[in-house]
Short mmCIF file of C-alpha atoms and ligand atoms in Angstrom, two decimals:
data_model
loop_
_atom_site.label_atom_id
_atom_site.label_comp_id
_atom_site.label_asym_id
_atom_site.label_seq_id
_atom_site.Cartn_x
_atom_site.Cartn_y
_atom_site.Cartn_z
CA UNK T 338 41.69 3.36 -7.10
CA UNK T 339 38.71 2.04 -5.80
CA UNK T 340 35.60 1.01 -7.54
CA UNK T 341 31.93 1.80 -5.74
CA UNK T 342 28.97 -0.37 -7.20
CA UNK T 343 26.02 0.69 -6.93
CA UNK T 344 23.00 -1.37 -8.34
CA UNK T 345 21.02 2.78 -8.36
CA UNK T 346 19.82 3.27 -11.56
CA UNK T 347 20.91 6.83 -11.34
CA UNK T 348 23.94 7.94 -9.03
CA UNK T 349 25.04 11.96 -8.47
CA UNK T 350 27.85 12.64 -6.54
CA UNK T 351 28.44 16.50 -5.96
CA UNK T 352 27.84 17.70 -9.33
CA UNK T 353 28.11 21.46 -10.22
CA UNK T 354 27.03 22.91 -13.55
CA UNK T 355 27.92 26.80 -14.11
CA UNK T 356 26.99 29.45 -17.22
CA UNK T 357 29.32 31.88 -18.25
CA UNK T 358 32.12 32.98 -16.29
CA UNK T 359 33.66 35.64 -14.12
CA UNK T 360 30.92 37.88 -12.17
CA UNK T 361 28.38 36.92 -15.33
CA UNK T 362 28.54 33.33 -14.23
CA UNK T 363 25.55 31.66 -12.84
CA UNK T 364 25.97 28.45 -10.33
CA UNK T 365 23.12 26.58 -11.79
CA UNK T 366 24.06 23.44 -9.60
CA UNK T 367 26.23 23.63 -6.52
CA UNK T 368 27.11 19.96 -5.01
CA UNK T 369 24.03 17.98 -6.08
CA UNK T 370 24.31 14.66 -4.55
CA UNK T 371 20.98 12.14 -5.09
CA UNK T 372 20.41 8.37 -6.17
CA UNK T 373 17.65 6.84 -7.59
CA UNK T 374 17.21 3.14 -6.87
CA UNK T 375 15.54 1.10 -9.47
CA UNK T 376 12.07 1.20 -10.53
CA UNK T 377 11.31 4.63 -8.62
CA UNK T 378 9.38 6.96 -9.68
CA UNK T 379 10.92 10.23 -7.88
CA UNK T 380 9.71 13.64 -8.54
CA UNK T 381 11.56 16.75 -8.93
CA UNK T 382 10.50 19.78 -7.21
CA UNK T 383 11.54 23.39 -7.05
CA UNK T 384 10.95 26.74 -8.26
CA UNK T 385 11.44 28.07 -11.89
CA UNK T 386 15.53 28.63 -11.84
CA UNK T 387 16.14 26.22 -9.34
CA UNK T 388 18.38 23.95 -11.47
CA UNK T 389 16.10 21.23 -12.57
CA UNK T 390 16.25 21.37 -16.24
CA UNK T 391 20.10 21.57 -16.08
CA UNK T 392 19.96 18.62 -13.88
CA UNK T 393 18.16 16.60 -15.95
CA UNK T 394 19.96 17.28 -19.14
CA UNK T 395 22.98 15.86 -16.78
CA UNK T 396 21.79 12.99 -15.78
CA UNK T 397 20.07 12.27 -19.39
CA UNK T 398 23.64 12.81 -21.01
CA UNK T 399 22.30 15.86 -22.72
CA UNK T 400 24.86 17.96 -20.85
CA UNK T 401 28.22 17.45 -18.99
CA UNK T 402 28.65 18.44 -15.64
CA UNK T 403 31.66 21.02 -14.74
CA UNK T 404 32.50 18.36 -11.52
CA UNK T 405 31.15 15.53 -10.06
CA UNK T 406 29.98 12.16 -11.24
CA UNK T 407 27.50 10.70 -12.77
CA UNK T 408 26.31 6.77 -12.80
CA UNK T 409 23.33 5.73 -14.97
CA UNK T 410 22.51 1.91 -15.26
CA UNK T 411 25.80 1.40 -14.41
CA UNK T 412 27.76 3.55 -16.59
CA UNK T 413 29.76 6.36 -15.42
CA UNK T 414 29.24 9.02 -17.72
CA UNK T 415 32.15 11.25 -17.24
CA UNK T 416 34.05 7.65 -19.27
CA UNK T 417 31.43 8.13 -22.49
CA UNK T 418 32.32 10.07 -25.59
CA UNK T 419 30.02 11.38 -28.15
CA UNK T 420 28.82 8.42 -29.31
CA UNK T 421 28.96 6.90 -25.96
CA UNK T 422 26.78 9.98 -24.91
CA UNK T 423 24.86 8.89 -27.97
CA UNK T 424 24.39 5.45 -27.75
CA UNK T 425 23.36 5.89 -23.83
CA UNK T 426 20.54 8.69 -25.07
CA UNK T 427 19.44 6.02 -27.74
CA UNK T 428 19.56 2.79 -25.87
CA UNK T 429 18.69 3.43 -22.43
CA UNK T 430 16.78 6.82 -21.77
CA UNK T 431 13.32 8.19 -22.82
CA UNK T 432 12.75 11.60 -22.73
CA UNK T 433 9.57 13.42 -22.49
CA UNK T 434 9.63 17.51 -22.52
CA UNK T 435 6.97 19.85 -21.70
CA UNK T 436 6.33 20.96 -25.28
CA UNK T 437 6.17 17.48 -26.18
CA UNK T 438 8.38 17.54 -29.32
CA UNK T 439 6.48 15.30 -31.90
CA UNK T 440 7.01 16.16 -35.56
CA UNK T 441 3.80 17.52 -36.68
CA UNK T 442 3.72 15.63 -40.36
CA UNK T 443 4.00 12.70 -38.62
CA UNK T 444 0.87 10.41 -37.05
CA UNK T 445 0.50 9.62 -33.67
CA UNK T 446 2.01 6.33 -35.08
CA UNK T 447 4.45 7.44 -36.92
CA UNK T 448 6.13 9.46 -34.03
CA UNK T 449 6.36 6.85 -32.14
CA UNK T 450 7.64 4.69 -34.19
CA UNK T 451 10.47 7.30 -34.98
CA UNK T 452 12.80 6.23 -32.32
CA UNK T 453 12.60 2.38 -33.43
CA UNK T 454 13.15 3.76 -37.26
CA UNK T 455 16.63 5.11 -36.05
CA UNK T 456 18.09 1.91 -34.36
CA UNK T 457 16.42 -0.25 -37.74
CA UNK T 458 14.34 -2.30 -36.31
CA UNK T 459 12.78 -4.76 -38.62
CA UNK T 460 9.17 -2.82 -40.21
CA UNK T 461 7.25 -5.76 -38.70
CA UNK T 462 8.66 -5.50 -35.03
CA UNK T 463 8.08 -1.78 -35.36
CA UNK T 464 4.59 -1.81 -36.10
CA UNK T 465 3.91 -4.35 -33.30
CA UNK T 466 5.26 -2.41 -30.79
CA UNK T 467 4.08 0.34 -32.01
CA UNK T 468 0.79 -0.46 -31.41
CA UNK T 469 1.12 -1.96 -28.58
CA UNK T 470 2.68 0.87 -26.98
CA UNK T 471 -0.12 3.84 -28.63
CA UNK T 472 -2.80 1.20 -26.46
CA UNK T 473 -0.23 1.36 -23.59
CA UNK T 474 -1.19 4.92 -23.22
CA UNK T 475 -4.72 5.08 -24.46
CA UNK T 476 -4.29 5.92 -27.89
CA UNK T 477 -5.36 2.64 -29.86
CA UNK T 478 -7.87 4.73 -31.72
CA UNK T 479 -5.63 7.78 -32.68
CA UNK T 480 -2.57 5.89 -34.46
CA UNK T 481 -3.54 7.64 -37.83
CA UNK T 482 -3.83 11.12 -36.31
CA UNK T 483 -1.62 13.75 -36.56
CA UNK T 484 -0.49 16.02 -33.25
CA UNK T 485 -2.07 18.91 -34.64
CA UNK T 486 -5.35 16.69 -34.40
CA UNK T 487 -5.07 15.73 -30.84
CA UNK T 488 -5.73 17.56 -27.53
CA UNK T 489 -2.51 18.25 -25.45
CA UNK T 490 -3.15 15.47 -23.02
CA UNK T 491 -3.49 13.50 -26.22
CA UNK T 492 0.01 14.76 -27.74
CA UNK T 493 1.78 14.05 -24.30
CA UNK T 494 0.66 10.19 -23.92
CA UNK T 495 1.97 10.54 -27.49
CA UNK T 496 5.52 11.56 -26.06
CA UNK T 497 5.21 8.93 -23.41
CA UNK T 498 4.66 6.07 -25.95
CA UNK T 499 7.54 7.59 -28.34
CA UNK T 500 9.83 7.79 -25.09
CA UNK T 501 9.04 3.96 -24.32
CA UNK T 502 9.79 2.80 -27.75
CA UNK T 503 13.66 1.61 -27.37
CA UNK T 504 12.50 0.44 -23.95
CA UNK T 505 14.75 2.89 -22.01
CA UNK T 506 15.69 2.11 -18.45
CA UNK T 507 15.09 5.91 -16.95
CA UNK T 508 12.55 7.93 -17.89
CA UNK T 509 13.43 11.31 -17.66
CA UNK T 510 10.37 14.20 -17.99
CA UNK T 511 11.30 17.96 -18.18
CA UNK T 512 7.73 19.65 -16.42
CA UNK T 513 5.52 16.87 -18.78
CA UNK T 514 2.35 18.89 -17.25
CA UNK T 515 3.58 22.40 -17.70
CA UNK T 516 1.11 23.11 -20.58
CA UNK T 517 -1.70 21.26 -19.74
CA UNK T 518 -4.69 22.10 -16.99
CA UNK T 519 -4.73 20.48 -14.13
CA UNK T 520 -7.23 17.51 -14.84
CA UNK T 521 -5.15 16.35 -17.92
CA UNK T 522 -2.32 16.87 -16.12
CA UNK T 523 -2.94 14.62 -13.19
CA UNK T 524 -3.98 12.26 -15.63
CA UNK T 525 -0.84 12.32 -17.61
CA UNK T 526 1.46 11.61 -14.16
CA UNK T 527 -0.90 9.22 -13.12
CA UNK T 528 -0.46 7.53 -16.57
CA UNK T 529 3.93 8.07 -16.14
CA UNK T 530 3.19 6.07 -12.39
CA UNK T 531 1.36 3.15 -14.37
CA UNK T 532 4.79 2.35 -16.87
CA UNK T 533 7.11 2.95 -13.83
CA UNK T 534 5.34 -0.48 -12.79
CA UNK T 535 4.47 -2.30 -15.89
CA UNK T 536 7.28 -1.30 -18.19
CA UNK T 537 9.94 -1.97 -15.24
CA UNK T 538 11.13 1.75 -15.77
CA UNK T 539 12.78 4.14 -13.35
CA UNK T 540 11.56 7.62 -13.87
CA UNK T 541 12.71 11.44 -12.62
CA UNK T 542 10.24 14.01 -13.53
CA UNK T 543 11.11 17.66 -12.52
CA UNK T 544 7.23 19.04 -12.03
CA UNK T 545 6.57 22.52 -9.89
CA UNK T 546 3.02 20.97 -9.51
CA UNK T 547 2.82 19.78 -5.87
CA UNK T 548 -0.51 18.09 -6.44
CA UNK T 549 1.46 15.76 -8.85
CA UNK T 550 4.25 14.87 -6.16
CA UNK T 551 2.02 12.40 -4.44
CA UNK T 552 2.14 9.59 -6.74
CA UNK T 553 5.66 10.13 -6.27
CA UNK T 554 7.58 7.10 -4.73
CA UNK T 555 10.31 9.77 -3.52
CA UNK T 556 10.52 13.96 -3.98
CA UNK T 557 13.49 15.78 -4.27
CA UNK T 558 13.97 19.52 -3.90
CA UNK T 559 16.13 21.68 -5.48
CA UNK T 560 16.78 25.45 -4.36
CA UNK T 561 19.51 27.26 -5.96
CA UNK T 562 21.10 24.45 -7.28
CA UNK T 563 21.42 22.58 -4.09
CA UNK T 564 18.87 19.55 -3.44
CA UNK T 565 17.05 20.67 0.05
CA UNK T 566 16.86 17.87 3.19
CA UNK T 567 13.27 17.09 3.95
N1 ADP K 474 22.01 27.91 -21.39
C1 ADP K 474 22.04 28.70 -20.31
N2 ADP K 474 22.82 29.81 -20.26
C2 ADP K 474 22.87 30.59 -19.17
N3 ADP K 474 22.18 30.38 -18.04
C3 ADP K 474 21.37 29.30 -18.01
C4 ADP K 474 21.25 28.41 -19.14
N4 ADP K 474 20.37 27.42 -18.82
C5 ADP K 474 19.96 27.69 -17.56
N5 ADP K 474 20.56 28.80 -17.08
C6 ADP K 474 20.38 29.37 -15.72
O1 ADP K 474 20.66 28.34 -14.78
C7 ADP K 474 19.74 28.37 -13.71
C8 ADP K 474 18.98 27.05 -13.63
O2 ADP K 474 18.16 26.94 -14.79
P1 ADP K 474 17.28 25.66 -15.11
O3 ADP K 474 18.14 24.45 -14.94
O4 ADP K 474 16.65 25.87 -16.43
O5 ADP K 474 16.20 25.70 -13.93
P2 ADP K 474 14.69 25.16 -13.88
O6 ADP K 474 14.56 24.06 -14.90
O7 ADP K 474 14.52 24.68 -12.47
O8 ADP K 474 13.81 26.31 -14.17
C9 ADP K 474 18.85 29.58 -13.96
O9 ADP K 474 19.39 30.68 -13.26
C10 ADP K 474 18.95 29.78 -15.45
O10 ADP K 474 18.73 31.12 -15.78
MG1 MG K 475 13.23 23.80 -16.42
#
């Protein structure tokens, strides 16, 4: 059998993804087909339903696909086991989610250095990047706060700076604007555009928003679970 290389950082070959079977079952993805060269920083459009979220769980090793393939930085999922699955989640993908997830006993500091906790890194090394990562995103000043004492915007740049820590190779971001108004929220993608370029990250962020698509390097639209031509 043949072996195709790709150098994408993300490769999707016809992938479906069903729920629950028999006349109950609902096609969530039907033949999805997409890749995502490196450093890109492609949006992911479509309605509420449309398949995004299942998509990304897919390609973030969250979720297994019923068919189909799936490459990311060179390793075909479909050949990972748990810990495989595990170690790919850990090593080489940052997730940010629309509720942004931080643990709210935890600083701004402390949740980002959460990630870097679980793969022991050495105290030292975690503090540095630590803070380097909280100024990355504007939050120098707020290490010592806790979520519950920061704005949204705030929380999310949070997120961002957690996601970074293990200096993942994809970015992935579930709607990272969804609760925020429009302002912050701009502000927030335009902050996800800046690390695409100066972290060397590729990044797929599902957003309904199509104000946000245009610092987009790339958009992709899904519609039923299929991605639409444009
Ligand atoms: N765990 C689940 N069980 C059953 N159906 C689901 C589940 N997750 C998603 N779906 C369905 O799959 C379709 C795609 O959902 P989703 O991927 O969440 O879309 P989006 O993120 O674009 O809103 C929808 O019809 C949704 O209701
Ligand atoms: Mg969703």
């Amino acid at each position: 059998m043949s072996q195709v290389i790709t150098d994408a950082m993300v490769r999707v070959e016809d992938v479906h993804k069903s729920y629950g079977t028999g006349a109950a079952a609902v096609h969530a993805l039907r033949g999805v087909s997409f890749e995502i060269p490196r450093g890109e920083l492609v949006a992911l459009k479509g309605r509420s339903g449309s398949g995004k979220t299942t998509l990304l769980n897919i390609v973030g090793g969250l979720d297994t696909p019923d068919r189909g393939r799936v490459h990311v930085d060179g390793s075909d999922l479909a050949g990972l086991d748990e810990n495989g699955l595990l170690a790919l989640r850990r090593d080489h993908v940052g997730f940010v989610f629309q509720s942004f997830g931080l643990i709210p006993i935890l600083t701004a500091a402390e949740n980002v250095g959460v990630p870097l906790r679980l793969r022991r890194a050495d105290p030292r090394e975690r503090e540095e990047r630590v803070a380097l990562l909280l100024s990355l995103v504007g939050l120098a000043d707020h290490a010592a706060q806790r979520p519950g004492e920061l704005s949204g915007g705030q929380q999310q740049r949070v997120a961002i700076a957690r996601a970074l820590a293990n200096s993942p190779s994809l970015l992935i971001a579930d709607e990272p604007t969804g609760q925020l108004d429009a302002e912050t929220g701009h502000a927030v993608m335009e902050l996800l555009r800046a690390v695409v370029r100066s972290e060397h990250v590729t990044a797929l962020v599902a957003t309904h928003d199509a104000t946000l698509l245009d610092l987009a390097d790339r958009v992709l639209e899904l519609s039923d679970g299929e991605i639409v031509e444009h």
